[in-house]
């Protein structure tokens, strides 16, 4: 029976390249001359930590990260911006988590949308992905186009298309 999986993953190396390029861009900017701003990517916890002096610089850094992600063909919807915290002295810290995998709530929305469409497919939630099965490949392609038109708050990829 033909099937495919709906997942939400970010390529770690591409993300690392985007963050490093944004870091270089920020350090070379004139308005950041003499700034103590830092951008750190923790690959184990999938978290980007930004420490800088004021809100203007924080906004410039986040804009730079988003633009670099777009240029590397990464979806910025994968970023979950946390609240700003005041670090030591006059510094501001912001932690950005990178969403990996489809959470249960988004998976339920995806399955409900697929079932409400009336297509003859079976959608099931498996850990952090959704598996879709059908008798015809055309139905699977219709599900992919249906999911692309809808916004589930996460970037979705369609992998493991099998006959």
Coordinates of N, CA, C and O in Angstrom, one line a residue:
X1 N 0.8 -1.2 0.0 CA 0.0 0.0 0.0 C 0.9 1.2 0.0 O 1.8 1.4 0.8
X2 N 0.7 2.2 -0.9 CA 1.5 3.4 -1.0 C 1.4 4.2 0.3 O 0.3 4.3 0.9
X3 N 2.5 4.8 0.7 CA 2.5 5.6 1.9 C 3.6 6.7 1.9 O 4.5 6.6 1.1
X4 N 3.5 7.7 2.7 CA 4.6 8.6 2.9 C 4.4 9.2 4.4 O 3.4 9.0 5.0
X5 N 5.5 9.9 4.8 CA 5.5 10.4 6.1 C 5.6 11.9 6.1 O 6.3 12.5 5.2
X6 N 4.9 12.6 7.0 CA 5.0 14.0 7.1 C 5.8 14.3 8.4 O 5.5 13.8 9.5
X7 N 6.9 15.0 8.2 CA 7.8 15.3 9.3 C 8.1 16.8 9.4 O 7.8 17.5 8.4
X8 N 8.8 17.2 10.5 CA 9.2 18.6 10.6 C 10.7 18.5 11.1 O 10.9 18.3 12.3
X9 N 11.6 18.6 10.2 CA 13.0 18.5 10.6 C 13.8 19.7 10.0 O 13.5 20.2 8.9
X10 N 14.9 20.1 10.6 CA 15.8 21.1 10.2 C 17.2 20.4 10.0 O 17.6 19.7 10.9
X11 N 17.8 20.7 8.9 CA 19.2 20.2 8.7 C 20.1 20.9 9.6 O 20.3 22.1 9.5
X12 N 20.8 20.2 10.4 CA 21.7 20.8 11.4 C 22.9 21.5 10.8 O 23.2 22.6 11.3
X13 N 23.5 21.0 9.8 CA 24.6 21.6 9.2 C 24.2 22.9 8.5 O 24.9 23.9 8.6
X14 N 23.1 22.9 7.8 CA 22.6 24.1 7.1 C 22.2 25.2 8.2 O 22.5 26.4 7.9
X15 N 21.6 24.8 9.3 CA 21.3 25.7 10.3 C 22.6 26.3 10.9 O 22.7 27.5 11.2
X16 N 23.6 25.5 11.1 CA 24.9 25.9 11.7 C 25.5 27.0 10.7 O 26.0 28.0 11.1
X17 N 25.4 26.7 9.4 CA 26.0 27.6 8.4 C 25.2 29.0 8.5 O 25.9 30.0 8.4
X18 N 23.9 28.9 8.6 CA 23.1 30.1 8.6 C 23.5 31.0 9.9 O 23.6 32.2 9.8
X19 N 23.6 30.3 11.0 CA 23.9 31.0 12.3 C 25.3 31.6 12.2 O 25.6 32.8 12.6
X20 N 26.3 30.8 11.7 CA 27.7 31.4 11.5 C 27.8 32.5 10.6 O 28.5 33.5 10.8
X21 N 27.0 32.5 9.5 CA 27.0 33.6 8.5 C 26.4 34.8 9.2 O 26.9 35.9 9.0
X22 N 25.3 34.6 9.9 CA 24.7 35.8 10.6 C 25.6 36.4 11.6 O 25.7 37.6 11.8
X23 N 26.4 35.5 12.3 CA 27.3 36.0 13.3 C 28.4 36.8 12.7 O 28.7 37.9 13.2
X24 N 29.0 36.4 11.5 CA 30.0 37.1 10.8 C 29.4 38.5 10.3 O 30.1 39.5 10.4
X25 N 28.2 38.4 9.8 CA 27.6 39.6 9.3 C 27.4 40.7 10.4 O 27.7 41.9 10.2
X26 N 27.0 40.2 11.6 CA 26.7 41.1 12.7 C 28.0 41.7 13.2 O 28.1 42.9 13.5
X27 N 29.1 40.9 13.3 CA 30.4 41.4 13.8 C 31.0 42.4 12.9 O 31.8 43.2 13.3
X28 N 30.7 42.3 11.6 CA 31.3 43.3 10.6 C 30.5 44.5 10.4 O 30.9 45.4 9.7
X29 N 29.3 44.6 11.0 CA 28.5 45.8 10.8 C 29.0 47.0 11.7 O 29.5 46.8 12.8
X30 N 28.9 48.2 11.1 CA 29.4 49.4 11.7 C 28.7 49.7 13.1 O 29.3 50.1 14.1
X31 N 27.4 49.5 13.1 CA 26.6 49.8 14.3 C 26.9 48.8 15.4 O 26.5 49.1 16.6
X32 N 27.5 47.7 15.2 CA 27.9 46.7 16.2 C 29.4 46.8 16.5 O 29.9 46.0 17.2
X33 N 30.0 47.9 16.1 CA 31.5 48.1 16.4 C 31.6 48.3 17.9 O 31.0 49.2 18.4
X34 N 32.5 47.5 18.5 CA 32.7 47.6 19.9 C 31.6 47.0 20.8 O 31.6 47.2 22.0
X35 N 30.7 46.3 20.2 CA 29.6 45.7 20.9 C 30.1 44.3 21.5 O 30.9 43.7 21.0
X36 N 29.4 44.0 22.6 CA 29.7 42.7 23.2 C 28.7 41.6 22.9 O 28.4 40.7 23.7
X37 N 28.1 41.7 21.7 CA 27.0 40.8 21.3 C 27.6 39.4 21.0 O 28.6 39.3 20.4
X38 N 26.9 38.4 21.4 CA 27.3 37.0 21.1 C 26.0 36.3 20.6 O 24.9 36.5 21.0
X39 N 26.3 35.3 19.6 CA 25.3 34.4 19.1 C 25.8 33.0 19.3 O 26.9 32.7 18.7
X40 N 25.2 32.2 20.0 CA 25.7 30.8 20.3 C 24.6 29.8 19.9 O 23.4 30.0 20.2
X41 N 25.0 28.8 19.1 CA 24.1 27.7 18.8 C 24.5 26.4 19.5 O 25.6 26.0 19.4
X42 N 23.6 25.9 20.3 CA 23.8 24.7 21.1 C 23.1 23.6 20.3 O 21.9 23.5 20.2
X43 N 23.9 22.7 19.6 CA 23.4 21.7 18.7 C 22.7 20.6 19.5 O 21.8 19.9 19.0
X44 N 23.1 20.3 20.8 CA 22.5 19.2 21.5 C 21.0 19.6 21.9 O 20.1 18.8 21.9
X45 N 20.8 20.8 22.4 CA 19.5 21.2 22.8 C 18.7 22.0 21.8 O 17.6 22.4 22.0
X46 N 19.3 22.2 20.6 CA 18.7 22.9 19.5 C 18.2 24.3 19.9 O 17.0 24.6 19.8
X47 N 19.1 25.1 20.5 CA 18.8 26.4 21.0 C 19.8 27.4 20.6 O 21.0 27.1 20.6
X48 N 19.4 28.6 20.2 CA 20.2 29.7 19.8 C 20.1 30.7 20.9 O 19.0 31.1 21.3
X49 N 21.3 31.1 21.5 CA 21.3 32.1 22.6 C 21.9 33.4 22.1 O 23.0 33.4 21.6
X50 N 21.2 34.5 22.2 CA 21.7 35.8 21.8 C 21.9 36.6 23.1 O 21.0 36.8 23.9
X51 N 23.0 37.2 23.2 CA 23.3 38.2 24.3 C 23.8 39.5 23.7 O 24.8 39.5 22.9
X52 N 23.1 40.6 24.0 CA 23.5 41.9 23.4 C 23.1 43.0 24.4 O 22.6 42.8 25.5
X53 N 23.4 44.3 24.0 CA 23.2 45.4 24.9 C 21.8 46.0 25.0 O 21.3 46.3 26.0
X54 N 21.1 46.1 23.8 CA 19.8 46.7 23.8 C 18.9 46.1 22.8 O 19.2 45.2 22.1
X55 N 17.6 46.6 22.9 CA 16.6 46.0 22.0 C 16.8 46.2 20.5 O 16.5 45.3 19.7
X56 N 17.4 47.3 20.2 CA 17.6 47.6 18.7 C 18.6 46.6 18.2 O 18.4 46.0 17.1
X57 N 19.7 46.3 18.9 CA 20.7 45.3 18.4 C 20.1 43.9 18.5 O 20.4 43.1 17.6
X58 N 19.2 43.6 19.4 CA 18.6 42.3 19.5 C 17.7 42.1 18.3 O 17.7 41.0 17.7
X59 N 16.9 43.1 17.9 CA 16.1 43.0 16.7 C 16.9 42.8 15.5 O 16.6 42.0 14.6
X60 N 18.0 43.6 15.4 CA 18.9 43.4 14.2 C 19.5 42.0 14.1 O 19.6 41.5 13.0
X61 N 19.9 41.5 15.2 CA 20.4 40.1 15.2 C 19.4 39.1 14.8 O 19.6 38.2 14.0
X62 N 18.2 39.2 15.4 CA 17.1 38.2 15.0 C 16.7 38.4 13.5 O 16.5 37.4 12.8
X63 N 16.7 39.6 13.0 CA 16.4 39.8 11.6 C 17.5 39.2 10.7 O 17.2 38.6 9.7
X64 N 18.7 39.3 11.1 CA 19.8 38.8 10.4 C 19.8 37.2 10.4 O 20.0 36.6 9.3
X65 N 19.4 36.6 11.5 CA 19.3 35.2 11.6 C 18.2 34.7 10.7 O 18.4 33.7 9.9
X66 N 17.1 35.4 10.7 CA 15.9 35.0 9.9 C 16.3 35.1 8.4 O 16.0 34.2 7.6
X67 N 16.9 36.2 8.0 CA 17.3 36.4 6.6 C 18.3 35.4 6.1 O 18.2 34.9 5.0
X68 N 19.2 35.0 7.0 CA 20.2 34.0 6.6 C 19.5 32.6 6.5 O 19.9 31.8 5.6
X69 N 18.6 32.3 7.3 CA 17.8 31.1 7.2 C 17.1 31.0 5.9 O 17.1 29.9 5.3
X70 N 16.5 32.1 5.5 CA 15.7 32.1 4.3 C 16.6 31.9 3.1 O 16.3 31.1 2.2
X71 N 17.8 32.5 3.1 CA 18.8 32.4 2.1 C 19.3 30.9 2.0 O 19.7 30.5 0.9
X72 N 19.4 30.2 3.1 CA 19.8 28.8 3.2 C 18.7 27.9 2.9 O 18.8 26.7 3.1
X73 N 17.5 28.4 2.6 CA 16.3 27.6 2.3 C 15.8 26.8 3.5 O 15.3 25.7 3.4
X74 N 15.9 27.5 4.7 CA 15.4 26.9 6.0 C 14.1 27.8 6.3 O 14.2 29.0 6.1
X75 N 13.1 27.2 6.8 CA 11.9 27.9 7.1 C 12.0 28.5 8.5 O 12.2 27.9 9.5
X76 N 11.8 29.9 8.6 CA 11.9 30.5 9.9 C 10.8 30.2 10.8 O 10.9 30.5 12.0
X77 N 9.8 29.4 10.4 CA 8.7 29.0 11.3 C 9.2 28.0 12.3 O 8.6 27.7 13.3
X78 N 10.4 27.4 12.0 CA 11.0 26.4 12.9 C 11.6 27.1 14.2 O 11.9 26.4 15.1
X79 N 11.7 28.4 14.2 CA 12.2 29.1 15.3 C 11.1 29.5 16.3 O 10.0 30.0 15.9
X80 N 11.3 29.2 17.6 CA 10.4 29.6 18.6 C 11.0 30.6 19.5 O 11.9 30.3 20.3
X81 N 10.6 31.9 19.3 CA 11.3 33.0 20.0 C 10.8 33.0 21.5 O 9.6 33.1 21.7
X82 N 11.7 33.0 22.4 CA 11.3 33.1 23.8 C 11.3 34.5 24.2 O 11.4 35.4 23.5
X83 N 11.1 34.7 25.5 CA 11.1 36.1 26.1 C 12.5 36.6 26.3 O 13.4 35.8 26.5
X84 N 12.6 37.9 26.3 CA 13.9 38.5 26.6 C 14.1 38.5 28.1 O 13.2 38.8 28.8
X85 N 15.3 38.2 28.5 CA 15.7 38.2 29.9 C 16.8 39.1 30.1 O 17.7 39.3 29.2
X86 N 16.9 39.8 31.2 CA 18.0 40.7 31.5 C 19.1 39.9 32.1 O 19.0 39.3 33.2
X87 N 20.3 39.9 31.5 CA 21.4 39.1 31.9 C 22.2 40.1 32.8 O 21.7 41.2 33.2
X88 N 23.5 39.8 33.1 CA 24.3 40.6 34.0 C 24.5 42.0 33.5 O 24.7 42.1 32.3
X89 N 24.5 42.9 34.3 CA 24.7 44.3 33.9 C 23.6 44.8 33.0 O 22.4 44.7 33.3
X90 N 24.0 45.5 31.9 CA 23.0 46.0 31.0 C 22.7 45.2 29.8 O 22.3 45.6 28.7
X91 N 23.0 43.9 29.9 CA 22.9 43.0 28.8 C 21.5 42.3 28.7 O 20.9 42.2 29.8
X92 N 21.1 42.0 27.5 CA 19.8 41.3 27.3 C 20.1 40.0 26.7 O 20.9 39.9 25.7
X93 N 19.4 38.9 27.2 CA 19.6 37.6 26.7 C 18.3 37.1 26.1 O 17.2 37.3 26.7
X94 N 18.3 36.5 24.9 CA 17.1 35.9 24.3 C 17.5 34.5 23.8 O 18.5 34.3 23.2
X95 N 16.6 33.5 24.2 CA 16.9 32.2 23.8 C 15.8 31.8 22.7 O 14.6 32.0 22.9
X96 N 16.3 31.3 21.6 CA 15.4 30.9 20.5 C 15.5 29.3 20.4 O 16.6 28.8 20.2
X97 N 14.4 28.6 20.6 CA 14.5 27.2 20.4 C 14.1 26.8 19.0 O 13.3 27.5 18.3
X98 N 14.7 25.7 18.5 CA 14.4 25.3 17.1 C 13.5 24.1 17.2 O 13.9 23.1 17.9
X99 N 12.4 24.2 16.6 CA 11.4 23.1 16.7 C 11.8 21.9 15.8 O 12.0 22.1 14.6
X100 N 11.9 20.8 16.4 CA 12.2 19.5 15.7 C 11.0 18.6 15.9 O 10.6 18.4 17.1
X101 N 10.5 18.0 14.9 CA 9.4 17.0 15.0 C 8.1 17.7 15.1 O 8.0 18.9 15.5
X102 N 7.0 17.0 14.8 CA 5.7 17.5 14.9 C 5.1 17.3 16.3 O 5.1 16.1 16.7
X103 N 4.7 18.3 17.0 CA 4.2 18.0 18.4 C 2.8 17.5 18.2 O 2.1 17.5 17.2
X104 N 2.3 16.9 19.3 CA 1.0 16.2 19.3 C -0.2 17.0 18.8 O -1.0 16.5 18.0
X105 N -0.2 18.3 19.3 CA -1.3 19.1 18.9 C -1.4 19.4 17.4 O -2.4 19.3 16.7
X106 N -0.2 19.7 16.8 CA -0.1 20.0 15.4 C -0.4 18.7 14.6 O -1.0 18.7 13.5
X107 N 0.1 17.5 15.1 CA -0.2 16.3 14.4 C -1.7 16.0 14.4 O -2.2 15.5 13.4
X108 N -2.4 16.3 15.5 CA -3.9 16.1 15.5 C -4.6 17.0 14.5 O -5.5 16.6 13.9
X109 N -4.1 18.2 14.4 CA -4.6 19.2 13.4 C -4.4 18.6 12.0 O -5.3 18.7 11.1
X110 N -3.2 18.1 11.7 CA -2.9 17.6 10.4 C -3.9 16.4 10.1 O -4.5 16.3 9.0
X111 N -4.0 15.5 11.0 CA -4.8 14.3 10.8 C -6.3 14.7 10.6 O -7.0 14.2 9.7
X112 N -6.8 15.7 11.4 CA -8.1 16.1 11.3 C -8.4 16.8 9.9 O -9.4 16.5 9.3
X113 N -7.4 17.6 9.5 CA -7.6 18.2 8.2 C -7.6 17.2 7.0 O -8.4 17.3 6.1
X114 N -6.8 16.2 7.1 CA -6.7 15.1 6.1 C -8.1 14.3 6.1 O -8.6 14.1 5.1
X115 N -8.6 14.0 7.3 CA -9.8 13.2 7.4 C -11.0 14.0 6.9 O -11.9 13.5 6.3
X116 N -11.0 15.3 7.2 CA -12.1 16.2 6.8 C -12.1 16.5 5.3 O -13.1 16.9 4.7
X117 N -11.0 16.2 4.6 CA -10.9 16.5 3.2 C -11.8 15.5 2.4 O -12.1 15.7 1.3
X118 N -12.0 14.3 3.0 CA -12.9 13.3 2.3 C -12.1 12.4 1.3 O -12.7 11.6 0.6
X119 N -10.8 12.5 1.3 CA -9.9 11.6 0.5 C -9.9 10.3 1.1 O -10.0 10.1 2.3
X120 N -9.7 9.2 0.3 CA -9.7 7.9 0.8 C -8.3 7.5 1.2 O -7.5 6.8 0.5
X121 N -7.9 8.1 2.4 CA -6.5 7.8 2.9 C -6.7 7.6 4.4 O -7.6 7.9 5.1
X122 N -5.7 6.9 5.0 CA -5.6 6.7 6.4 C -4.4 7.5 6.9 O -3.2 7.3 6.4
X123 N -4.6 8.3 7.9 CA -3.5 9.1 8.5 C -3.4 8.7 10.0 O -4.4 8.6 10.7
X124 N -2.1 8.4 10.4 CA -1.9 8.0 11.8 C -0.7 8.7 12.3 O 0.3 9.0 11.6
X125 N -0.7 9.0 13.6 CA 0.3 9.7 14.3 C 1.3 8.6 14.8 O 1.0 7.7 15.5
X126 N 2.6 8.8 14.4 CA 3.7 7.9 14.9 C 4.8 8.8 15.5 O 5.5 9.4 14.8
X127 N 4.8 8.8 16.8 CA 5.8 9.7 17.6 C 5.7 11.1 17.1 O 4.8 11.8 17.4
X128 N 6.8 11.6 16.4 CA 6.8 13.0 16.0 C 6.6 13.1 14.5 O 7.1 14.1 13.9
X129 N 5.9 12.2 13.9 CA 5.6 12.3 12.5 C 4.2 11.7 12.2 O 3.6 11.1 13.1
X130 N 3.7 12.0 11.0 CA 2.4 11.5 10.6 C 2.5 10.7 9.4 O 3.1 11.1 8.4
X131 N 2.0 9.4 9.4 CA 2.1 8.5 8.3 C 0.8 8.5 7.6 O -0.3 8.4 8.2
X132 N 0.8 8.7 6.3 CA -0.4 8.7 5.4 C -0.3 7.5 4.5 O 0.7 7.3 3.8
X133 N -1.4 6.7 4.4 CA -1.5 5.5 3.5 C -2.7 5.6 2.7 O -3.7 6.2 3.1
X134 N -2.6 5.1 1.4 CA -3.8 5.1 0.5 C -3.6 4.0 -0.5 O -2.5 3.5 -0.6
X135 N -4.6 3.7 -1.2 CA -4.5 2.7 -2.3 C -3.9 3.3 -3.6 O -3.3 2.6 -4.3
X136 N -4.1 4.6 -3.8 CA -3.6 5.3 -5.0 C -2.6 6.3 -4.6 O -2.8 7.1 -3.7
X137 N -1.6 6.5 -5.5 CA -0.6 7.5 -5.3 C -1.2 8.9 -5.5 O -0.8 9.9 -4.9
X138 N -2.2 9.0 -6.4 CA -2.9 10.3 -6.7 C -3.5 10.8 -5.4 O -3.4 12.1 -5.2
X139 N -4.1 10.0 -4.5 CA -4.6 10.4 -3.3 C -3.5 11.0 -2.4 O -3.8 12.0 -1.7
X140 N -2.4 10.3 -2.4 CA -1.3 10.8 -1.5 C -0.8 12.2 -2.0 O -0.5 13.1 -1.2
X141 N -0.7 12.3 -3.3 CA -0.3 13.6 -3.9 C -1.3 14.7 -3.6 O -1.0 15.9 -3.3
X142 N -2.6 14.4 -3.5 CA -3.6 15.3 -3.1 C -3.5 15.7 -1.7 O -3.7 16.9 -1.3
X143 N -3.1 14.8 -0.8 CA -2.9 15.1 0.6 C -1.7 16.1 0.7 O -1.7 17.0 1.5
X144 N -0.6 15.8 0.0 CA 0.5 16.7 0.0 C 0.2 18.1 -0.4 O 0.5 19.1 0.3
X145 N -0.6 18.3 -1.5 CA -1.0 19.6 -1.9 C -1.9 20.3 -0.9 O -1.9 21.5 -0.7
X146 N -2.8 19.4 -0.2 CA -3.7 20.0 0.8 C -2.9 20.5 2.0 O -3.2 21.6 2.5
X147 N -1.9 19.7 2.4 CA -1.1 20.2 3.6 C -0.2 21.4 3.2 O 0.1 22.2 4.1
X148 N 0.2 21.5 2.0 CA 1.0 22.7 1.6 C 0.2 24.0 1.6 O 0.7 25.1 1.9
X149 N -1.1 23.9 1.4 CA -2.0 25.1 1.4 C -2.3 25.5 2.8 O -2.6 26.7 3.0
X150 N -2.3 24.6 3.8 CA -2.6 24.9 5.2 C -1.4 25.3 6.0 O -0.3 24.8 5.7
X151 N -1.5 26.2 6.9 CA -0.4 26.6 7.8 C -0.6 25.9 9.2 O -1.6 26.2 9.9
X152 N 0.3 25.0 9.6 CA 0.2 24.3 10.8 C 1.2 24.9 11.9 O 1.3 24.3 12.9
X153 N 1.8 26.0 11.6 CA 2.7 26.6 12.5 C 4.1 26.0 12.5 O 4.9 26.4 13.3
X154 N 4.3 25.0 11.7 CA 5.7 24.4 11.6 C 6.0 24.1 10.1 O 5.1 23.9 9.3
X155 N 7.2 24.1 9.7 CA 7.6 23.7 8.4 C 7.4 22.2 8.3 O 7.8 21.4 9.1
X156 N 6.8 21.8 7.2 CA 6.6 20.3 7.0 C 7.4 19.8 5.8 O 7.5 20.5 4.8
X157 N 7.9 18.6 5.9 CA 8.5 17.9 4.8 C 7.8 16.6 4.6 O 7.3 16.0 5.5
X158 N 7.9 16.1 3.4 CA 7.2 14.9 3.0 C 8.2 13.9 2.5 O 8.9 14.1 1.5
X159 N 8.4 12.8 3.3 CA 9.5 11.9 3.0 C 9.0 10.5 2.9 O 7.8 10.2 3.2
X160 N 9.9 9.6 2.5 CA 9.6 8.1 2.4 C 8.4 7.8 1.6 O 7.5 7.0 2.0
X161 N 8.2 8.4 0.4 CA 7.1 8.0 -0.5 C 7.4 6.6 -1.0 O 8.4 6.4 -1.7
X162 N 6.5 5.7 -0.7 CA 6.7 4.3 -1.1 C 5.5 3.8 -1.9 O 4.4 4.2 -1.6
X163 N 5.7 2.8 -2.7 CA 4.7 2.1 -3.4 C 4.4 0.8 -2.7 O 5.1 0.1 -2.3

